[in-house]
Amino acid sequence: AQSVSQHNHHVILSEAASLELGCNYSYGGTVNLFWYVQYPGQHLQLLLKYFSGDPLVKGIKGFEAEFIKSKFSFNLRKPSVQWSDTAEYFCAVEEGNNDMRFGAGTRLTVKP
Amino acid sequence: NAGVTQTPKFQVLKTGQSMTLQCAQDMNHEYMSWYRQDPGMGLRLIHYSVGAGITDQGEVPNGYNVSRSTTEDFPLRLLSAAPSQTSVYFCASSSILAGETQYFGPGTRLLVL
């Protein structure tokens, strides 16, 4: 079975710092890739997704992610974080059979 | 549209009790799923359904039953609750027509004593 790895459990940054959250998956076939965010006290929301085409995907709130097929990676980036970006971020990988697997999540704390 | 709704928001059960977590969506999505979210484990797929009358097991199906009698509803049943089922449960729905983006409900926080 495929697995999804998020390397950082908790990241602490100051405002305006750059962010990169790692995500790697093990499945070798065609996949759809997602990043979800869960703000404190709220439910999951989609940040961005990749199905095909340009491997650099832009999402909401200034986030982007790059799909590197050779590295089985889909890292999330933001050039300058804000205090309001404090949340938990989940990477997800979907195989063709609708089986979606999530990473363990990365908690981001942005200090004002 | 209300999107994906879940009830209840919170529930406390005793070991051995049964209950049903409700999930409904008004977007006519064919695909619905249940996840549990545990610290350090991320979201794990419990059961999913690709349409009314069709269900299948996900990553962690043991201890849970589902049914899909209508497109709108996808209840999750715990027949005999165990402390290991203490978790936050999310229901989600999606549709190929919606670009397969999953829409999540607000979650149900369950505590089994």
Short mmCIF file of C-alpha atoms in Angstrom, two decimals:
data_model
loop_
_atom_site.label_atom_id
_atom_site.label_comp_id
_atom_site.label_asym_id
_atom_site.label_seq_id
_atom_site.Cartn_x
_atom_site.Cartn_y
_atom_site.Cartn_z
CA ALA A 1 0.00 0.00 0.00
CA GLN A 2 1.17 3.46 -0.72
CA SER A 3 2.29 5.75 2.07
CA VAL A 4 2.61 9.49 2.44
CA SER A 5 5.40 11.02 4.50
CA GLN A 6 5.51 14.52 5.88
CA HIS A 7 8.92 15.02 7.33
CA ASN A 8 8.27 17.90 9.66
CA HIS A 9 5.90 17.39 12.56
CA HIS A 10 6.08 20.93 13.90
CA VAL A 11 7.56 23.97 12.21
CA ILE A 12 7.95 27.30 13.99
CA LEU A 13 8.64 30.42 11.93
CA SER A 14 8.61 34.15 12.38
CA GLU A 15 6.39 36.29 10.22
CA ALA A 16 7.83 37.02 6.78
CA ALA A 17 10.00 33.90 6.84
CA SER A 18 9.81 31.53 3.89
CA LEU A 19 8.11 28.19 4.25
CA GLU A 20 8.70 24.80 2.70
CA LEU A 21 6.90 21.70 3.94
CA GLY A 22 8.02 18.37 2.59
CA CYS A 23 5.77 15.62 1.27
CA ASN A 24 6.87 12.33 -0.25
CA TYR A 25 4.79 9.38 -1.35
CA SER A 26 5.58 5.81 -2.23
CA TYR A 27 3.16 4.99 -5.04
CA GLY A 28 4.75 4.63 -8.46
CA GLY A 29 1.68 4.97 -10.64
CA THR A 30 -0.45 7.91 -11.65
CA VAL A 31 -1.59 9.94 -8.67
CA ASN A 32 -3.49 13.07 -7.83
CA LEU A 33 -1.82 15.24 -5.19
CA PHE A 34 -3.34 17.62 -2.68
CA TRP A 35 -2.48 19.91 0.17
CA TYR A 36 -5.14 20.60 2.79
CA VAL A 37 -5.08 23.04 5.67
CA GLN A 38 -6.88 22.93 8.99
CA TYR A 39 -6.95 26.21 10.88
CA PRO A 40 -7.46 26.04 14.65
CA GLY A 41 -11.05 25.11 15.42
CA GLN A 42 -11.99 24.76 11.77
CA HIS A 43 -12.35 21.87 9.38
CA LEU A 44 -10.18 20.89 6.47
CA GLN A 45 -9.93 23.12 3.45
CA LEU A 46 -8.23 22.54 0.13
CA LEU A 47 -5.12 24.67 -0.46
CA LEU A 48 -4.15 23.36 -3.88
CA LYS A 49 -4.14 20.25 -6.02
CA TYR A 50 -2.21 18.69 -8.88
CA PHE A 51 -3.71 16.33 -11.42
CA SER A 52 -1.57 16.88 -14.52
CA GLY A 53 0.16 19.58 -16.53
CA ASP A 54 2.41 22.26 -15.08
CA PRO A 55 4.13 20.69 -12.06
CA LEU A 56 4.21 24.05 -10.28
CA VAL A 57 0.77 24.55 -8.83
CA LYS A 58 -0.49 27.76 -7.30
CA GLY A 59 -3.14 27.67 -4.62
CA ILE A 60 -4.98 30.02 -2.36
CA LYS A 61 -3.41 32.51 0.07
CA GLY A 62 -0.08 32.64 -1.76
CA PHE A 63 0.76 28.96 -1.39
CA GLU A 64 2.31 26.90 -4.16
CA ALA A 65 3.57 23.37 -4.53
CA GLU A 66 5.90 21.66 -6.95
CA PHE A 67 5.43 18.10 -8.15
CA ILE A 68 8.77 16.39 -8.80
CA LYS A 69 7.93 13.00 -10.23
CA SER A 70 11.48 11.63 -10.06
CA LYS A 71 11.59 12.36 -6.34
CA PHE A 72 7.98 11.33 -5.60
CA SER A 73 7.64 14.68 -3.88
CA PHE A 74 5.03 17.42 -3.66
CA ASN A 75 6.46 20.10 -1.38
CA LEU A 76 4.42 23.06 -0.24
CA ARG A 77 5.95 26.53 -0.29
CA LYS A 78 5.12 30.10 0.62
CA PRO A 79 7.63 32.95 0.22
CA SER A 80 6.50 34.94 3.25
CA VAL A 81 4.30 33.49 5.99
CA GLN A 82 1.84 35.42 8.11
CA TRP A 83 0.59 34.84 11.63
CA SER A 84 -2.75 33.78 10.11
CA ASP A 85 -1.00 30.84 8.41
CA THR A 86 -0.74 29.11 11.78
CA ALA A 87 -2.50 25.80 11.12
CA GLU A 88 -1.98 22.14 10.46
CA TYR A 89 -1.12 21.16 6.90
CA PHE A 90 -1.87 17.79 5.36
CA CYS A 91 -0.47 16.34 2.18
CA ALA A 92 -2.70 13.79 0.45
CA VAL A 93 -2.20 11.38 -2.42
CA GLU A 94 -5.00 9.77 -4.36
CA GLU A 95 -4.60 6.67 -6.48
CA GLY A 96 -6.89 5.95 -9.38
CA ASN A 97 -9.17 3.73 -7.30
CA ASN A 98 -10.34 6.61 -5.10
CA ASP A 99 -8.12 5.49 -2.25
CA MET A 100 -6.79 8.67 -0.72
CA ARG A 101 -3.96 8.60 1.80
CA PHE A 102 -2.98 11.50 4.02
CA GLY A 103 0.31 12.34 5.64
CA ALA A 104 0.51 12.69 9.41
CA GLY A 105 0.30 16.45 9.11
CA THR A 106 2.69 19.30 9.87
CA ARG A 107 1.79 21.83 12.50
CA LEU A 108 2.92 25.32 11.54
CA THR A 109 3.25 27.99 14.19
CA VAL A 110 3.99 31.50 12.97
CA LYS A 111 5.21 33.90 15.62
CA PRO A 112 4.07 37.52 15.20
CA ASN B 1 -25.67 24.83 -0.61
CA ALA B 2 -24.94 23.63 2.90
CA GLY B 3 -22.05 21.52 1.58
CA VAL B 4 -21.13 18.59 3.80
CA THR B 5 -22.84 18.45 7.18
CA GLN B 6 -22.06 16.17 10.09
CA THR B 7 -23.90 15.45 13.31
CA PRO B 8 -23.27 15.37 16.17
CA LYS B 9 -20.34 17.73 16.72
CA PHE B 10 -19.35 16.06 19.98
CA GLN B 11 -20.22 12.71 21.52
CA VAL B 12 -19.15 10.80 24.59
CA LEU B 13 -19.77 7.05 24.66
CA LYS B 14 -19.12 4.27 27.09
CA THR B 15 -17.27 1.19 25.93
CA GLY B 16 -19.67 -1.18 24.21
CA GLN B 17 -22.26 1.41 23.30
CA SER B 18 -23.33 1.85 19.70
CA MET B 19 -23.98 5.01 17.77
CA THR B 20 -24.28 6.40 14.27
CA LEU B 21 -22.40 9.40 12.96
CA GLN B 22 -24.45 11.19 10.36
CA CYS B 23 -23.10 12.72 7.17
CA ALA B 24 -25.04 14.44 4.43
CA GLN B 25 -24.15 16.45 1.34
CA ASP B 26 -26.36 18.47 -0.98
CA MET B 27 -23.98 18.77 -3.92
CA ASN B 28 -25.08 15.56 -5.66
CA HIS B 29 -21.58 14.15 -5.28
CA GLU B 30 -21.27 10.48 -6.11
CA TYR B 31 -18.23 9.86 -3.94
CA MET B 32 -18.36 10.01 -0.15
CA SER B 33 -15.90 8.88 2.47
CA TRP B 34 -15.19 8.74 6.18
CA TYR B 35 -11.84 9.51 7.77
CA ARG B 36 -10.55 9.52 11.29
CA GLN B 37 -7.92 12.01 12.40
CA ASP B 38 -5.52 11.04 15.15
CA PRO B 39 -2.45 12.92 16.39
CA GLY B 40 0.66 11.83 14.54
CA MET B 41 -1.34 9.61 12.21
CA GLY B 42 -2.94 12.16 9.94
CA LEU B 43 -6.19 11.27 8.28
CA ARG B 44 -6.95 7.62 7.65
CA LEU B 45 -9.67 6.39 5.35
CA ILE B 46 -12.26 4.20 7.08
CA HIS B 47 -14.86 3.47 4.38
CA TYR B 48 -15.87 5.05 1.14
CA SER B 49 -18.65 4.90 -1.39
CA VAL B 50 -18.61 5.62 -5.12
CA GLY B 51 -22.37 5.80 -5.39
CA ALA B 52 -25.66 4.80 -3.82
CA GLY B 53 -25.66 1.13 -2.93
CA ILE B 54 -21.88 0.78 -3.26
CA THR B 55 -19.44 0.85 -0.35
CA ASP B 56 -15.90 -0.34 0.15
CA GLN B 57 -13.33 -0.55 2.90
CA GLY B 58 -10.51 1.89 3.35
CA GLU B 59 -7.37 1.70 5.41
CA VAL B 60 -8.91 1.18 8.89
CA PRO B 61 -12.42 -0.32 8.50
CA ASN B 62 -12.54 -2.61 11.54
CA GLY B 63 -15.20 -1.70 14.07
CA TYR B 64 -17.15 0.47 11.64
CA ASN B 65 -20.04 -0.15 9.27
CA VAL B 66 -21.43 2.06 6.54
CA SER B 67 -24.33 2.07 4.12
CA ARG B 68 -25.27 4.31 1.21
CA SER B 69 -28.99 4.07 0.54
CA THR B 70 -29.16 7.55 -1.02
CA THR B 71 -26.72 9.82 -2.82
CA GLU B 72 -27.01 12.41 -0.06
CA ASP B 73 -26.41 10.37 3.10
CA PHE B 74 -23.49 8.25 4.26
CA PRO B 75 -23.83 7.28 7.94
CA LEU B 76 -21.00 5.67 9.88
CA ARG B 77 -21.97 3.14 12.54
CA LEU B 78 -19.99 2.04 15.54
CA LEU B 79 -21.57 -1.21 16.69
CA SER B 80 -19.63 -1.59 19.94
CA ALA B 81 -17.48 1.42 20.75
CA ALA B 82 -13.96 0.95 22.06
CA PRO B 83 -11.56 3.51 23.59
CA SER B 84 -9.33 3.06 20.52
CA GLN B 85 -12.10 4.70 18.50
CA THR B 86 -11.68 7.97 20.34
CA SER B 87 -10.90 10.32 17.50
CA VAL B 88 -12.13 13.11 15.30
CA TYR B 89 -14.16 11.84 12.37
CA PHE B 90 -14.44 13.67 9.07
CA CYS B 91 -16.85 12.96 6.29
CA ALA B 92 -15.99 14.10 2.78
CA SER B 93 -17.59 14.12 -0.63
CA SER B 94 -16.37 14.70 -4.13
CA SER B 95 -17.38 14.43 -7.73
CA ILE B 96 -15.53 14.07 -11.00
CA LEU B 97 -17.57 17.02 -12.21
CA ALA B 98 -16.18 19.07 -9.31
CA GLY B 99 -12.64 18.22 -10.30
CA GLU B 100 -12.43 15.49 -7.67
CA THR B 101 -11.75 18.04 -4.96
CA GLN B 102 -12.90 16.62 -1.66
CA TYR B 103 -15.20 18.76 0.43
CA PHE B 104 -14.93 18.03 4.13
CA GLY B 105 -17.51 18.29 6.85
CA PRO B 106 -16.75 20.08 10.13
CA GLY B 107 -15.92 16.86 11.95
CA THR B 108 -17.33 14.90 14.86
CA ARG B 109 -15.24 14.64 18.00
CA LEU B 110 -15.85 11.28 19.68
CA LEU B 111 -14.66 10.24 23.13
CA VAL B 112 -15.08 6.62 24.19
CA LEU B 113 -14.62 6.01 27.89
#
